[in-house]
Each structure stands twice: as C-alpha cells, then as structure tokens.
Amino acid sequence: MTDTHNRSGVSPPTSQLLAPTYEGDFVLNGPLSLECGRILACPTLHYAVYGRLNAARDNAVLVCHALSGSALVGSWWPEIFAPGAVLSLEHDFVICINMLGSCYGSTGPGAVNPETGESYGPDFPLVSIRDNVRAQAQLLDSLGIRRLRLVLGGSIGGMQALEWSILHPGRVERALVIGVAPLGAMGLALNHLQRQAIQHDPGWEGGRYLPQKPPRSGLALARQIAMISYKSAPLLEERFGRNPNRNGEDPWSLNGTGSGLIGGRFDIAGYLDHQGQRFIDRFDANAYLAILRTMDTWDPLRGYASPAEAYGRIRARLVFVGISSDWLFPADAVRRFTEEIRTAGAHVDYREMASDHGHDAFLAEQAELVRLLQ
Amino acid sequence: MTDTHNRSGVSPPTSQLLAPTYEGDFVLNGPLSLECGRILACPTLHYAVYGRLNAARDNAVLVCHALSGSALVGSWWPEIFAPGAVLSLEHDFVICINMLGSCYGSTGPGAVNPETGESYGPDFPLVSIRDNVRAQAQLLDSLGIRRLRLVLGGSIGGMQALEWSILHPGRVERALVIGVAPLGAMGLALNHLQRQAIQHDPGWEGGRYLPQKPPRSGLALARQIAMISYKSAPLLEERFGRNPNRNGEDPWSLNGTGSGLIGGRFDIAGYLDHQGQRFIDRFDANAYLAILRTMDTWDPLRGYASPAEAYGRIRARLVFVGISSDWLFPADAVRRFTEEIRTAGAHVDYREMASDHGHDAFLAEQAELVRLLQ
C-alpha cells in the first residue's frame, strides 16, 4: 500500500532552514551528581548556537527543546527567528542544548558508560529536569555566559525554562514557559501507556537490544499514543473525520492480512501509522523511556518547604503560555500553575494561545505564537 | 508487590445482584447475511431476561450492552432496576442480548465455525451494528415480542438502540441512547491504538492463539488505553493526582526491574495496570478486536440517500443523553447528532448528565443517570 500521509506532516515554512553558527559537544569536567543519588561520569552535552555572543556577553538566549527535539532549534522552531519575532539572529546569541537521556548527541542510554566500557542501555539513570539545568549551567559557564536575557521552551522545554528561573535566579532575566505544568494524572497515564508499548515489545529485551535491532513496533505505538495527546480532537476531526484511509483502503473490507478482525484503515489510522513509522527512523526507544521519566518526575517544589520557598526564589520576569485546545497540559492547569507562582511573589504574566492544534500548537502554529508574544 | 487498587474499582451498590428470570441461548434457524457480504451460519445469541412477559406482550424492554458487557444487565446496571428508576421488575420484561463477536455466549471469534469444525479465530467476519439488530429481532420474534416499550443502551449499546429505531420503526415505542454518536476521528484513533496493542503482542499469532495462551499483555494495554478514554482528566486528577502508587513504590527509585529507565509507578499507573490485569481474566482478545470493528464501522446513514431518508424512518420517541465530561463521545457531538436526527423529523429529546466521571458515567453514576431520566 502506498502511504501518502506525508502530505499532512508539518513542513518547515521555508526551504532554507536556519543553520547554526556552531554545533558541537561540551564534556563536563567532572561527574554530575544526580538528584536520584546516582552519578553520571563526565557526561557530554551536545549543543548548537545561532548568532554571535556580543562583547558584553549579555545577549545570550537559551532555548530548551521538547521531548523528541534536538539542539537544532533553527530547524524545528524557525519562525521564532523571523524578523521581528521572538529571537533575532542579528542581536541574540541563541544556545540550544540537547537534553541528557536523548539520542541526539548528549549522553543518553545509547552512550558508552566509561565505568563499564559498554553503552548504558537500561542502566542509564534518572536524570531530572534539575539535573539537566545544572549541567546546562556548566556549559554556559564554559562559554563565559553568566546571565541569560531569556530562557524559553515548550512542553518539557518549558519545565527546564522554569527550573532555570528557580535554580539560578541571578542568571535569568526573563523566562517563557509554553504549554506546561507539572504533569497531571492524565499525562502520567499517557506516559505509562507509552512506556508499556515499548516494554511489551519483545524486541526491547529489557533495554538491552542491539542498535540495529530496536523495538520498532513498540516505539511506533508509543509515538502514536503521544500523537493523539499532542493534537486536539477538533483538529483530528477536521483533518480526518471518518474518512477511509487516503490510499484507498476500505474499513468495510478486509485489509491485507485477510483477517476479519482487522479491516481496512480509516484515514486517522493511516496518519498515525505514518507518524509512528517516521518516528522509529529518527528516535531511540531507550532514550524515549529516559526522557519520559525525566518528564514524569518533574516537581518544581521537590526539596522545598513550600511554594513560597521555591517560587519566591525567582527573580526573572516570567511569561506563561497556555494553549486553548491542549489536553495534555490543559490551559486551565497552566493558568492555575501561573497563579500559584504569582502568589509566591514572582512576576508572572499568563497568555493564552487560541488554537485548535492542541499541545503541538507551539510547533505547528509558530506564527500564531509569535503574534501572541509581541 | 501487593496491588490494592481493587479498592478503587466500581462496586455493585448492593450485595444482592439481580438474578435473571432466565438465561439461555437462541440459535438462528438459518444463516445471517452480513452487511459486509459474508454469512454467519446459524449463529447463537446468548441472552438473559428479567421479570415476566405479560399476556398482551406489550411490556418488553431491550437493553443493549456496551463493548465488554454481557447479557447480565442486572449485574452491571442494577440501579436502573431500583424502585421508581428506569426499569421495573414488576412491570417490565427486560431482555438483554450478548452482542455477536463477544466472548460472553453469543457467536464470536472463539465459537466453532460449522463450515470448518474449528473456531473462527481471525476468520470471524465483520458483524455490523445493523447485523446485530437484525439477529436480535429474530430472537424477539421467537419470544413472540412484536413491539418494544423501550430499547436502551450506552456507548455501543446506544448505537444498537438507535439502529433499532431506524431499522424496525414499527417495533420501537421509545429509545434511550446514552453517551454515543458515530465514532469521530479521536475515537477511531483510540480504537486503532488498542487494536495495535493486541496485534503487536507476539502471543496474538495473527489471531490464531490457543485459548490457554492468549495475548495477555497486548489486551491489558488495549484495556488501559480504553480506560483513559472512559474517564475524565479531572476525575483521574482527583483520584490519583501525582501520588506515588499506593503500594509504596517511589517514582524516584528503581522499580523491581532494576532498570534506570523504568521507575516506581505513580498511583495512576498502578490503577491502570490493575484494570488491565482484571480485564485479561475476563475478556478475549479476538472478541475485543471484533467488537472494535463493529463500533468503528457504525454509520447509521450507510445505504441511505440522506439523513432525512434514514432518520425520517424513526417512529419512536428518542431520548439522547450526553455526558458533560465524556471525551470519547463528547456531549457536544451527541447534541449535534441529536439535532441532525431532529432535523430529519424524528421526535428527539436531549439531556445532559453533569458528571466528572467521563464516558463511564452511565455505569459509574447510575443513580445520577436515573435522576436525569425521571
């Protein structure tokens, strides 16, 4: 069957993707003590920079990426760099650092554990949001950047942006936190489903699969579960409705398997399958599990006696953005979270993005986001 | 680990579950020609009755069950029978018929195909909602029941109730259709995810697994995906929030597997695992796939030239119930569906059940439902 669902994929708005000024690795010059009690020996952070650091070193901006993102923010968030938008290649020095746990260059489950000489695999420890921020601070130190004009991110990137403001209050001027709050029960449930999809794949092998033999069907299903949580029901309805799959399958007929239990697909199913297939070609299952755990465990109040003690530390001016149709991090939850932080004395502004794109809106409707922030 | 999540299961409101007056099988005395073009040779319908048919044979009520329900409506919907509620054991003759495709007595994938002498397995054909209604009508004929005082059901049971009103307008006085409309893109997506969870389980064996070796983990995951669609986010938040699992697991520590990628569970995860485990002890994977397909393909307009032609056939007085927090069949979709039917000239009343239980409310908050209908 020909799958033509790539037509509905998100395309970059211009064919000229932004190339970074520099892309490289930073190796921490010592072990990173993790919140979970374990240690990462000299982990690597892969990062990309755009624009140039000025002489005063006061034009640095840190972008934190979402779950399956990379350091190449110019490729996945290009419209944020449009003239007059949020970031300026002329005036800003933009840094984006791949999260620990990822498979895009920073130390993750696929990296070699210097203690064993073999890749971490399932032994890769829990790296919290706070651990990531502490590692990122060392990278900025190495670049001579003491203070950030702005730190921003959506989803798990927003978790990092807020954590930066709490952990390093003197280093953050402004923070922009998009579509995020500590994960609620529904979000934890969705992550639990995705985790099981991978774990149940016999190819997962308890996390000890060979790189050339990964748990593809499990990771594809996990991505499909994630996709429905990133999109809103009205968007899916408008795009796919009850249409049969665009390749000509008929839900009333058998599909290729000849089983009466599995009919031809509806269009939404063809779309999800396509998204799952695209994902397994670009992401690693263990890295996915690692970052799910980073996301699940984020609690900005952990270790503080009260919200006042945690959020009272913040010196940055915060802007939170809720997305009207987001059901993974509902706008209401983001707004309530904002109020909790404001009550603790921080300077917080809340804005709501009206979009039917769901959680994905900060990536799918970048021009709208830019308008909201102007 | 001791799992104590059965505490949060729905308990019957009384210890005295209603026992049926009679429970038995009806074998169609000929082949059932299916909408998909195939034939079921003399299928069996398993059914239960409550109360007694009066001499005038005008007190019959048909209850249609939901996806994983059975003919024993007195066990899963007992409060509908409470004094002064919807049904009366004194005055009504209540019939509930197990759906074709199910594993609770009617012919399904686990039944023997008389043409081969072996169980259908994956060769079980698509049995549509309309096919079910036509088979059910033959059972009622055999009982001498010409006319139904009421036909009612929630979810896929509501699909059958409405289809009864369209297909046999002269036989239905009133119909009560709860929490349902033709499945939209999000619902089709959720079913697609569940289907894959089962198909990806190597134990599924293309549907040819031995009864004693079913695809347990796949079916458990499918049930967990379904569970989140049956509940509302606010309900999950209130019940589970970000609490660690009640058995003492800690999301910041490793779970029993020793993998750093899989931490101790949150309470919502323990709950979902428990629901998955409960389900695999009572349901069959192929039956689940069969009924998902029945649900997916339901389009009451199929074969009619227009909504007016289909819904214009209806003579019954219809009551639709939308559930305020239902995101599988959102109240708005149910209300719009009601309006489409009303426009075609049918007598339809729409009521909305205010509940934070989500789609499950018609089972989880039976007393509320009864109040709404009085």
PDB file of N, CA, C and O in Angstrom, chain B residues 184-217:
ATOM      1  N   GLY B 184     -15.983   9.561  16.146  1.00  0.00           N
ATOM      2  CA  GLY B 184     -15.221  10.571  15.427  1.00  0.00           C
ATOM      3  C   GLY B 184     -13.767  10.170  15.278  1.00  0.00           C
ATOM      4  O   GLY B 184     -13.370   9.059  15.663  1.00  0.00           O
ATOM      5  N   ALA B 185     -12.974  11.076  14.718  1.00  0.00           N
ATOM      6  CA  ALA B 185     -11.569  10.762  14.427  1.00  0.00           C
ATOM      7  C   ALA B 185     -10.809  10.379  15.705  1.00  0.00           C
ATOM      8  O   ALA B 185      -9.992   9.446  15.687  1.00  0.00           O
ATOM      9  N   MET B 186     -11.041  11.090  16.822  1.00  0.00           N
ATOM     10  CA  MET B 186     -10.323  10.753  18.054  1.00  0.00           C
ATOM     11  C   MET B 186     -10.720   9.362  18.548  1.00  0.00           C
ATOM     12  O   MET B 186      -9.870   8.587  18.989  1.00  0.00           O
ATOM     13  N   GLY B 187     -11.992   9.025  18.459  1.00  0.00           N
ATOM     14  CA  GLY B 187     -12.440   7.694  18.875  1.00  0.00           C
ATOM     15  C   GLY B 187     -11.860   6.608  17.976  1.00  0.00           C
ATOM     16  O   GLY B 187     -11.418   5.557  18.449  1.00  0.00           O
ATOM     17  N   LEU B 188     -11.853   6.868  16.673  1.00  0.00           N
ATOM     18  CA  LEU B 188     -11.254   5.905  15.740  1.00  0.00           C
ATOM     19  C   LEU B 188      -9.762   5.750  16.039  1.00  0.00           C
ATOM     20  O   LEU B 188      -9.215   4.644  15.951  1.00  0.00           O
ATOM     21  N   ALA B 189      -9.115   6.856  16.406  1.00  0.00           N
ATOM     22  CA  ALA B 189      -7.686   6.805  16.745  1.00  0.00           C
ATOM     23  C   ALA B 189      -7.471   5.923  17.979  1.00  0.00           C
ATOM     24  O   ALA B 189      -6.581   5.068  17.995  1.00  0.00           O
ATOM     25  N   LEU B 190      -8.276   6.136  19.006  1.00  0.00           N
ATOM     26  CA  LEU B 190      -8.124   5.346  20.233  1.00  0.00           C
ATOM     27  C   LEU B 190      -8.333   3.862  19.954  1.00  0.00           C
ATOM     28  O   LEU B 190      -7.619   3.007  20.489  1.00  0.00           O
ATOM     29  N   ASN B 191      -9.304   3.544  19.101  1.00  0.00           N
ATOM     30  CA  ASN B 191      -9.514   2.135  18.755  1.00  0.00           C
ATOM     31  C   ASN B 191      -8.339   1.582  17.954  1.00  0.00           C
ATOM     32  O   ASN B 191      -7.952   0.421  18.119  1.00  0.00           O
ATOM     33  N   HIS B 192      -7.774   2.411  17.100  1.00  0.00           N
ATOM     34  CA  HIS B 192      -6.614   1.978  16.313  1.00  0.00           C
ATOM     35  C   HIS B 192      -5.434   1.661  17.238  1.00  0.00           C
ATOM     36  O   HIS B 192      -4.723   0.661  17.036  1.00  0.00           O
ATOM     37  N   LEU B 193      -5.223   2.483  18.250  1.00  0.00           N
ATOM     38  CA  LEU B 193      -4.145   2.230  19.213  1.00  0.00           C
ATOM     39  C   LEU B 193      -4.375   0.901  19.937  1.00  0.00           C
ATOM     40  O   LEU B 193      -3.445   0.104  20.124  1.00  0.00           O
ATOM     41  N   GLN B 194      -5.605   0.671  20.335  1.00  0.00           N
ATOM     42  CA  GLN B 194      -5.912  -0.558  21.076  1.00  0.00           C
ATOM     43  C   GLN B 194      -5.718  -1.790  20.197  1.00  0.00           C
ATOM     44  O   GLN B 194      -5.200  -2.816  20.640  1.00  0.00           O
ATOM     45  N   ARG B 195      -6.171  -1.661  18.969  1.00  0.00           N
ATOM     46  CA  ARG B 195      -6.029  -2.765  18.015  1.00  0.00           C
ATOM     47  C   ARG B 195      -4.553  -3.129  17.852  1.00  0.00           C
ATOM     48  O   ARG B 195      -4.174  -4.302  17.885  1.00  0.00           O
ATOM     49  N   GLN B 196      -3.712  -2.115  17.712  1.00  0.00           N
ATOM     50  CA  GLN B 196      -2.278  -2.387  17.544  1.00  0.00           C
ATOM     51  C   GLN B 196      -1.656  -3.001  18.785  1.00  0.00           C
ATOM     52  O   GLN B 196      -0.753  -3.825  18.680  1.00  0.00           O
ATOM     53  N   ALA B 197      -2.116  -2.548  19.960  1.00  0.00           N
ATOM     54  CA  ALA B 197      -1.567  -3.119  21.191  1.00  0.00           C
ATOM     55  C   ALA B 197      -1.744  -4.635  21.166  1.00  0.00           C
ATOM     56  O   ALA B 197      -0.842  -5.389  21.541  1.00  0.00           O
ATOM     57  N   ILE B 198      -2.894  -5.092  20.692  1.00  0.00           N
ATOM     58  CA  ILE B 198      -3.158  -6.541  20.622  1.00  0.00           C
ATOM     59  C   ILE B 198      -2.365  -7.177  19.478  1.00  0.00           C
ATOM     60  O   ILE B 198      -1.685  -8.191  19.665  1.00  0.00           O
ATOM     61  N   GLN B 199      -2.431  -6.559  18.304  1.00  0.00           N
ATOM     62  CA  GLN B 199      -1.747  -7.129  17.135  1.00  0.00           C
ATOM     63  C   GLN B 199      -0.241  -7.249  17.341  1.00  0.00           C
ATOM     64  O   GLN B 199       0.388  -8.173  16.832  1.00  0.00           O
ATOM     65  N   HIS B 200       0.350  -6.279  18.054  1.00  0.00           N
ATOM     66  CA  HIS B 200       1.805  -6.296  18.249  1.00  0.00           C
ATOM     67  C   HIS B 200       2.244  -7.338  19.265  1.00  0.00           C
ATOM     68  O   HIS B 200       3.429  -7.652  19.338  1.00  0.00           O
ATOM     69  N   ASP B 201       1.310  -7.816  20.078  1.00  0.00           N
ATOM     70  CA  ASP B 201       1.689  -8.846  21.051  1.00  0.00           C
ATOM     71  C   ASP B 201       2.001 -10.122  20.271  1.00  0.00           C
ATOM     72  O   ASP B 201       1.135 -10.654  19.568  1.00  0.00           O
ATOM     73  N   PRO B 202       3.245 -10.611  20.360  1.00  0.00           N
ATOM     74  CA  PRO B 202       3.578 -11.812  19.566  1.00  0.00           C
ATOM     75  C   PRO B 202       2.665 -12.988  19.919  1.00  0.00           C
ATOM     76  O   PRO B 202       2.466 -13.890  19.109  1.00  0.00           O
ATOM     77  N   GLY B 203       2.075 -12.956  21.115  1.00  0.00           N
ATOM     78  CA  GLY B 203       1.143 -14.006  21.518  1.00  0.00           C
ATOM     79  C   GLY B 203      -0.166 -13.972  20.758  1.00  0.00           C
ATOM     80  O   GLY B 203      -0.960 -14.906  20.846  1.00  0.00           O
ATOM     81  N   TRP B 204      -0.399 -12.900  20.020  1.00  0.00           N
ATOM     82  CA  TRP B 204      -1.652 -12.834  19.253  1.00  0.00           C
ATOM     83  C   TRP B 204      -1.639 -13.844  18.106  1.00  0.00           C
ATOM     84  O   TRP B 204      -2.662 -14.397  17.744  1.00  0.00           O
ATOM     85  N   GLU B 205      -0.467 -14.059  17.547  1.00  0.00           N
ATOM     86  CA  GLU B 205      -0.286 -15.071  16.485  1.00  0.00           C
ATOM     87  C   GLU B 205      -1.258 -14.864  15.319  1.00  0.00           C
ATOM     88  O   GLU B 205      -1.868 -15.831  14.835  1.00  0.00           O
ATOM     89  N   GLY B 206      -1.451 -13.619  14.926  1.00  0.00           N
ATOM     90  CA  GLY B 206      -2.371 -13.362  13.819  1.00  0.00           C
ATOM     91  C   GLY B 206      -3.801 -13.755  14.151  1.00  0.00           C
ATOM     92  O   GLY B 206      -4.626 -13.948  13.256  1.00  0.00           O
ATOM     93  N   GLY B 207      -4.097 -13.894  15.433  1.00  0.00           N
ATOM     94  CA  GLY B 207      -5.454 -14.257  15.857  1.00  0.00           C
ATOM     95  C   GLY B 207      -5.641 -15.750  16.045  1.00  0.00           C
ATOM     96  O   GLY B 207      -6.718 -16.219  16.406  1.00  0.00           O
ATOM     97  N   ARG B 208      -4.571 -16.513  15.813  1.00  0.00           N
ATOM     98  CA  ARG B 208      -4.680 -17.977  15.907  1.00  0.00           C
ATOM     99  C   ARG B 208      -4.065 -18.524  17.189  1.00  0.00           C
ATOM    100  O   ARG B 208      -3.575 -19.647  17.241  1.00  0.00           O
ATOM    101  N   TYR B 209      -4.055 -17.734  18.230  1.00  0.00           N
ATOM    102  CA  TYR B 209      -3.531 -18.184  19.529  1.00  0.00           C
ATOM    103  C   TYR B 209      -4.440 -19.252  20.124  1.00  0.00           C
ATOM    104  O   TYR B 209      -5.637 -19.314  19.826  1.00  0.00           O
ATOM    105  N   LEU B 210      -3.853 -20.097  20.972  1.00  0.00           N
ATOM    106  CA  LEU B 210      -4.648 -21.084  21.687  1.00  0.00           C
ATOM    107  C   LEU B 210      -5.346 -20.392  22.856  1.00  0.00           C
ATOM    108  O   LEU B 210      -4.793 -19.468  23.450  1.00  0.00           O
ATOM    109  N   PRO B 211      -6.565 -20.839  23.180  1.00  0.00           N
ATOM    110  CA  PRO B 211      -7.317 -20.177  24.259  1.00  0.00           C
ATOM    111  C   PRO B 211      -6.515 -20.099  25.554  1.00  0.00           C
ATOM    112  O   PRO B 211      -6.633 -19.136  26.311  1.00  0.00           O
ATOM    113  N   GLN B 212      -5.691 -21.083  25.805  1.00  0.00           N
ATOM    114  CA  GLN B 212      -4.918 -21.075  27.055  1.00  0.00           C
ATOM    115  C   GLN B 212      -3.635 -20.240  26.942  1.00  0.00           C
ATOM    116  O   GLN B 212      -2.896 -20.109  27.900  1.00  0.00           O
ATOM    117  N   LYS B 213      -3.375 -19.694  25.745  1.00  0.00           N
ATOM    118  CA  LYS B 213      -2.156 -18.892  25.553  1.00  0.00           C
ATOM    119  C   LYS B 213      -2.486 -17.596  24.821  1.00  0.00           C
ATOM    120  O   LYS B 213      -1.977 -17.334  23.721  1.00  0.00           O
ATOM    121  N   PRO B 214      -3.349 -16.796  25.410  1.00  0.00           N
ATOM    122  CA  PRO B 214      -3.804 -15.576  24.718  1.00  0.00           C
ATOM    123  C   PRO B 214      -2.771 -14.452  24.804  1.00  0.00           C
ATOM    124  O   PRO B 214      -1.828 -14.525  25.599  1.00  0.00           O
ATOM    125  N   PRO B 215      -2.943 -13.409  23.990  1.00  0.00           N
ATOM    126  CA  PRO B 215      -2.033 -12.245  24.021  1.00  0.00           C
ATOM    127  C   PRO B 215      -2.378 -11.335  25.204  1.00  0.00           C
ATOM    128  O   PRO B 215      -2.990 -10.291  25.036  1.00  0.00           O
ATOM    129  N   ARG B 216      -1.929 -11.733  26.372  1.00  0.00           N
ATOM    130  CA  ARG B 216      -2.362 -11.065  27.603  1.00  0.00           C
ATOM    131  C   ARG B 216      -1.853  -9.627  27.718  1.00  0.00           C
ATOM    132  O   ARG B 216      -2.611  -8.723  28.056  1.00  0.00           O
ATOM    133  N   SER B 217      -0.550  -9.429  27.445  1.00  0.00           N
ATOM    134  CA  SER B 217      -0.041  -8.075  27.673  1.00  0.00           C
ATOM    135  C   SER B 217      -0.628  -7.101  26.661  1.00  0.00           C
ATOM    136  O   SER B 217      -0.881  -5.938  26.983  1.00  0.00           O
TER     137      SER B 217
END
